[in-house]
Tab-separated table of C-alpha atoms and ligand atoms in Angstrom:
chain	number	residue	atom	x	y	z
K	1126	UNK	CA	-9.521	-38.760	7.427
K	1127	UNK	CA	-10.225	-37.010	11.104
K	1128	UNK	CA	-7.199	-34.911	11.851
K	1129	UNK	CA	-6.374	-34.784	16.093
K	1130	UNK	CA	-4.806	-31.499	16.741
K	1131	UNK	CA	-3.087	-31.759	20.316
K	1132	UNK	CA	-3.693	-28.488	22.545
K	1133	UNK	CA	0.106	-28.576	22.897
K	1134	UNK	CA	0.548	-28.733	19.136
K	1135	UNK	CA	-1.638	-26.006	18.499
K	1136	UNK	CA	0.580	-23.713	21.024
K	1137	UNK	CA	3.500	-23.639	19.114
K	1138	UNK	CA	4.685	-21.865	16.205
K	1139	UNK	CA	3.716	-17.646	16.158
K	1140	UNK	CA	0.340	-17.619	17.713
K	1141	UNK	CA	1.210	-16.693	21.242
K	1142	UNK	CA	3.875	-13.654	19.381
K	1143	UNK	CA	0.622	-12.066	17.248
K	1144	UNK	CA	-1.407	-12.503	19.964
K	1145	UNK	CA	1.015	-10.653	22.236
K	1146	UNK	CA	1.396	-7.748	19.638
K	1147	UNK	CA	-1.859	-7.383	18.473
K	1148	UNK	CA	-3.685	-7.526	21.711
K	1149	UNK	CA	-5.965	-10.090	20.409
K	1150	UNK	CA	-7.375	-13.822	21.699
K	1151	UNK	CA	-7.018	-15.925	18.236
K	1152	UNK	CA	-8.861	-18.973	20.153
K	1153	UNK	CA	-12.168	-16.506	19.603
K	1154	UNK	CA	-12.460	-17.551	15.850
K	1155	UNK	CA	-14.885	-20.066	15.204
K	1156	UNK	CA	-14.366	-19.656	11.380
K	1157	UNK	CA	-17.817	-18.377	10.383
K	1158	UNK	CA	-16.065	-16.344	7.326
K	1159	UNK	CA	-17.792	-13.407	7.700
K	1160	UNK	CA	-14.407	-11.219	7.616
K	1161	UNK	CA	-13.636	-13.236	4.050
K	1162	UNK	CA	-16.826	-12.504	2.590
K	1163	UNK	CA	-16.410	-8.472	3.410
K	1164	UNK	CA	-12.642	-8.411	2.995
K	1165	UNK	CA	-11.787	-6.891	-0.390
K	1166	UNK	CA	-8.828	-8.142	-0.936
K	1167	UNK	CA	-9.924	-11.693	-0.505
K	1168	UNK	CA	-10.447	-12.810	-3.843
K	1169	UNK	CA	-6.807	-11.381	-5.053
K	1170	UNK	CA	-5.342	-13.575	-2.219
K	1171	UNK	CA	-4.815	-17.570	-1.753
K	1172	UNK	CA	-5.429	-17.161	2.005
K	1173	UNK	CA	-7.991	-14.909	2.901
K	1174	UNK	CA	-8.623	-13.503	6.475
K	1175	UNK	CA	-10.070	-16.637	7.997
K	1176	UNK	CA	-7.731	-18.835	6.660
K	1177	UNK	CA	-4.473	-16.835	7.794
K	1178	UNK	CA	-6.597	-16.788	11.860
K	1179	UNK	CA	-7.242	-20.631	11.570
K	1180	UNK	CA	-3.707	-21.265	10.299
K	1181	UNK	CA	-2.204	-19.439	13.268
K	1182	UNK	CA	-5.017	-21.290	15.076
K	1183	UNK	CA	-3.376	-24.833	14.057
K	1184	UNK	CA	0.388	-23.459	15.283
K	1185	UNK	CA	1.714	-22.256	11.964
K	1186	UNK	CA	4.868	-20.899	11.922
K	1187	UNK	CA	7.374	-18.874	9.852
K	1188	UNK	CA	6.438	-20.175	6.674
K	1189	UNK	CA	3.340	-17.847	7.262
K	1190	UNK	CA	5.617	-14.452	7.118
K	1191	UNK	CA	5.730	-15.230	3.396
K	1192	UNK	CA	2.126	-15.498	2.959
K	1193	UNK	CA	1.222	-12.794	-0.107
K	1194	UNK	CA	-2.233	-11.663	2.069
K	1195	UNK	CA	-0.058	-10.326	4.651
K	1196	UNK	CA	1.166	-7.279	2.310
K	1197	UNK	CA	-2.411	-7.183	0.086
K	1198	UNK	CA	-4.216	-6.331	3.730
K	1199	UNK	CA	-5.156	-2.769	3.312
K	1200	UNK	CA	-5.910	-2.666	6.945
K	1201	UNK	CA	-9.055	-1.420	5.801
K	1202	UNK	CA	-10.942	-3.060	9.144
K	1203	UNK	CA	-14.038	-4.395	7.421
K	1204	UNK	CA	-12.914	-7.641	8.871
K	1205	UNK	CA	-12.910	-6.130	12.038
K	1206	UNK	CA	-16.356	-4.586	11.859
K	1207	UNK	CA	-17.645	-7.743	10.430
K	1208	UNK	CA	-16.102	-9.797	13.161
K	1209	UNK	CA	-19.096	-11.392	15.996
K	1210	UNK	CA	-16.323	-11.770	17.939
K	1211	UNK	CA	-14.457	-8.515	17.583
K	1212	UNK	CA	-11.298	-10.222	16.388
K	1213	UNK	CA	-8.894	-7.051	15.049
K	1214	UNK	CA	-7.963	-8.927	12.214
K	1215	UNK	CA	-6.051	-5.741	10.774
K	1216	UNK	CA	-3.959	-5.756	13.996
K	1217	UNK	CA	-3.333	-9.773	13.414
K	1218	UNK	CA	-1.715	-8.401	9.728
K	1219	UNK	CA	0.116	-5.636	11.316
K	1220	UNK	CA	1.918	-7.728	13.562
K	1221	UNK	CA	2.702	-10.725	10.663
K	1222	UNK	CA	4.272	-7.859	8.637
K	1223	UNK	CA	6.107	-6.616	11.439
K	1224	UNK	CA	7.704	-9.991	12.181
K	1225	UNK	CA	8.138	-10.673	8.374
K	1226	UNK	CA	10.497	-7.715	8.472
K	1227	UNK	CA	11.728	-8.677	11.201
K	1228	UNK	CA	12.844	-12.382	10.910
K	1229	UNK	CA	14.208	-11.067	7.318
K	1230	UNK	CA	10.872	-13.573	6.033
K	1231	UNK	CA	11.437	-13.492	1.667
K	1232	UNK	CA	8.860	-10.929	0.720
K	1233	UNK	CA	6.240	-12.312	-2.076
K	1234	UNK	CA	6.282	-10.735	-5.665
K	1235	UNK	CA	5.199	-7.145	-6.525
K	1236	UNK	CA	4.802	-3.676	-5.050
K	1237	UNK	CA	3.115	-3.883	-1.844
K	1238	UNK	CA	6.151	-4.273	0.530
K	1239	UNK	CA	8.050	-1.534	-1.323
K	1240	UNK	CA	4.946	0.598	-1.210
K	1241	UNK	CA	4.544	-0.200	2.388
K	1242	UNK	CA	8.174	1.015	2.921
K	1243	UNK	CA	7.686	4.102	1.145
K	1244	UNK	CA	4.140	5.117	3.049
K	1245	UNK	CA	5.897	4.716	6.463
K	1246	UNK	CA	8.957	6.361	5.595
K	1247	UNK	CA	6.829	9.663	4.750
K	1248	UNK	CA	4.695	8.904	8.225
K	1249	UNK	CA	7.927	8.901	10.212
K	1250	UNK	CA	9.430	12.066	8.584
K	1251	UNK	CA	6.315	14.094	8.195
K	1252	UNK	CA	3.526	12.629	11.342
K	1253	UNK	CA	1.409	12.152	9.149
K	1254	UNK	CA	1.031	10.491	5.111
K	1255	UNK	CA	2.085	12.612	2.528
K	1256	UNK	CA	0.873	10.975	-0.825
K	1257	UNK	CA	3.491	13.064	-2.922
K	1258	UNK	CA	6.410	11.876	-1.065
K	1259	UNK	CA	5.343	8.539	-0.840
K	1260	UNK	CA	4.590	8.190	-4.424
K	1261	UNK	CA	8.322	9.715	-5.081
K	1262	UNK	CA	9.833	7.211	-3.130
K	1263	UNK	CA	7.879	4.160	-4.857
K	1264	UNK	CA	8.847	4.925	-7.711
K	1265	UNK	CA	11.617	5.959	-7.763
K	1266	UNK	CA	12.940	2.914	-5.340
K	1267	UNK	CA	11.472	0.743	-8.818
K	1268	UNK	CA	13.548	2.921	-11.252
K	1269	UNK	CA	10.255	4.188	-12.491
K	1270	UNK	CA	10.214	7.712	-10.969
K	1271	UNK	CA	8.281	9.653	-14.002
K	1272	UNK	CA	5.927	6.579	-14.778
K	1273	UNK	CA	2.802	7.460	-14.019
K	1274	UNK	CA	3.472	11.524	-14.839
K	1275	UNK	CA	1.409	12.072	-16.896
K	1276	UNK	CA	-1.781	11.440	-13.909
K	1277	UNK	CA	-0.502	14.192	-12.064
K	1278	UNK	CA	-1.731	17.316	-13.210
K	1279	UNK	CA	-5.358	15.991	-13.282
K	1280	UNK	CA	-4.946	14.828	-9.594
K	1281	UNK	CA	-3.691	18.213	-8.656
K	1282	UNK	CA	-6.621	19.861	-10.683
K	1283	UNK	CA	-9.225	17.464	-8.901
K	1284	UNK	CA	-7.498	18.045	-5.296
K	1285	UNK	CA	-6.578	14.433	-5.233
K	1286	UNK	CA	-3.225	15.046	-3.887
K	1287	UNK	CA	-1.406	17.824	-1.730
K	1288	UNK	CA	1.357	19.474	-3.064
K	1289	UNK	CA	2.739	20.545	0.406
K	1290	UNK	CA	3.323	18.144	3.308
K	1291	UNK	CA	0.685	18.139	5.620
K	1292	UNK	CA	1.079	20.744	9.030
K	1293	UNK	CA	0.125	20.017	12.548
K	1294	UNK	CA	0.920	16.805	12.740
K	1295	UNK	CA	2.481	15.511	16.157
K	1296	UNK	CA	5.686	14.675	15.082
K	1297	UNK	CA	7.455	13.631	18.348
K	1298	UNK	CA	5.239	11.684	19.118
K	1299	UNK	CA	4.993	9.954	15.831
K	1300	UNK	CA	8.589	9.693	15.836
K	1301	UNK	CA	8.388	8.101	19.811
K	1302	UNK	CA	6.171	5.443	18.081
K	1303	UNK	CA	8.430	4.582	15.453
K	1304	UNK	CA	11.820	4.260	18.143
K	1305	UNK	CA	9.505	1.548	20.145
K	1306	UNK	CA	8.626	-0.019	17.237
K	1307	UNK	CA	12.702	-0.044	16.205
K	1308	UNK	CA	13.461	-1.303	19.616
K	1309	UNK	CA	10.774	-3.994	19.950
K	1310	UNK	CA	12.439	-5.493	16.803
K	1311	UNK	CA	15.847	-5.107	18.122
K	1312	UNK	CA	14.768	-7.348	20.786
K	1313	UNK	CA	13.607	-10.097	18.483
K	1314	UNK	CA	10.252	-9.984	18.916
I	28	SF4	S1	-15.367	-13.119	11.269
I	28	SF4	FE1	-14.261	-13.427	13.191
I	28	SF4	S2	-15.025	-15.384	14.024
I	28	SF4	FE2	-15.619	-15.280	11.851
I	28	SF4	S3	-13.936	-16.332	10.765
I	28	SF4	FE3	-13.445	-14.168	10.768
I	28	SF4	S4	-12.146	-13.871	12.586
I	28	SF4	FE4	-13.179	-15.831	12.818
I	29	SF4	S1	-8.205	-5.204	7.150
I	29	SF4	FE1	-7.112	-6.471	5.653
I	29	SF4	S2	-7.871	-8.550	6.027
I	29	SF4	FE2	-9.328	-7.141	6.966
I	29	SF4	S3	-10.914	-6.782	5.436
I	29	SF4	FE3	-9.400	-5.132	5.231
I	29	SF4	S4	-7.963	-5.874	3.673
I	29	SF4	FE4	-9.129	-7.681	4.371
């Protein structure tokens, strides 16, 4: 069966939002996959990259703040890089999570929003990530706070993680970045 999409259809629902906050022209996409194939998270995901752009695409609307590949993105770019169009697929993910938070969307299953929560709480205090404190507040915020314990003293031996926060970071500005951010979703956007 041939399915019509109407142009005014196909405006509706969050498109014109993520394409206002991540600076990007969806209507590029002509599906050729190539960010699926390179994204690594793909296979862990029911909607991969190309499938969460065509589904904004088609006018998709909140139900799509509760899609799982939103929070598995590891805004790693690949998709980005891949892209022949140059569509900043990361960007796209940034600003679903930001209106999942937002609109108070139900947050799938598992870790990744808490973890999420926990690496941005340590960028806003510190400028910068700070893998100890962001670890702390993980797992702690799961109850499991000395899980995991027993890792540490090989990471510190290996110079896999900083025991000290990290210096020279720009704070105030980091810290100007995060007020916007507050205010834009004060606003509702
Ligand atoms: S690589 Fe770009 S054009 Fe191809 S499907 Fe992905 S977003 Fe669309
Ligand atoms: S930025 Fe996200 S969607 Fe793109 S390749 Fe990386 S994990 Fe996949």
């Amino acid at each position: 069966m041939t399915v019509k999409i109407k142009k005014k259809a196909a405006e509706t629902g969050l498109r014109r939002i993520v394409e206002e906050m991540s600076g990007v022209d969806l209507s590029l996409c002509y599906q050729c996959k190539k960010c699926t194939s390179g994204c690594p998270v793909a296979k862990l995901s029911q909607s991969p990259p190309s499938e969460i752009v065509r589904r904004l695409q088609l006018g998709a609307g909140d139900e799509l703040l509760e899609n799982e590949h939103i929070w598995l993105c590891l805004t790693c770019e690949t998709c980005y890089s891949r892209c022949p169009m140059q569509i900043n697929i990361a960007a796209v993910m940034d600003a679903l999570r930001a209106l999942a938070l937002a609109r108070n969307a139900s947050l799938p299953k598992g870790n990744a929003p808490a973890f999420n929560r926990a690496f941005l709480n340590t960028v806003k205090t510190y400028g910068r990530s700070y893998d100890l404190s962001a670890i702390a507040q993980y797992k702690l915020g799961g109850g499991n706070l000395i899980q995991d314990i027993g890792k540490f003293p090989a990471m510190l031996k290996k110079g896999k993680i900083a025991v000290l926060p990290p210096s020279g970071a720009d704070k105030q500005t980091v810290k100007q970045i995060f007020n916007k951010a507050q205010q834009t979703k004060g606003s509702g956007r």
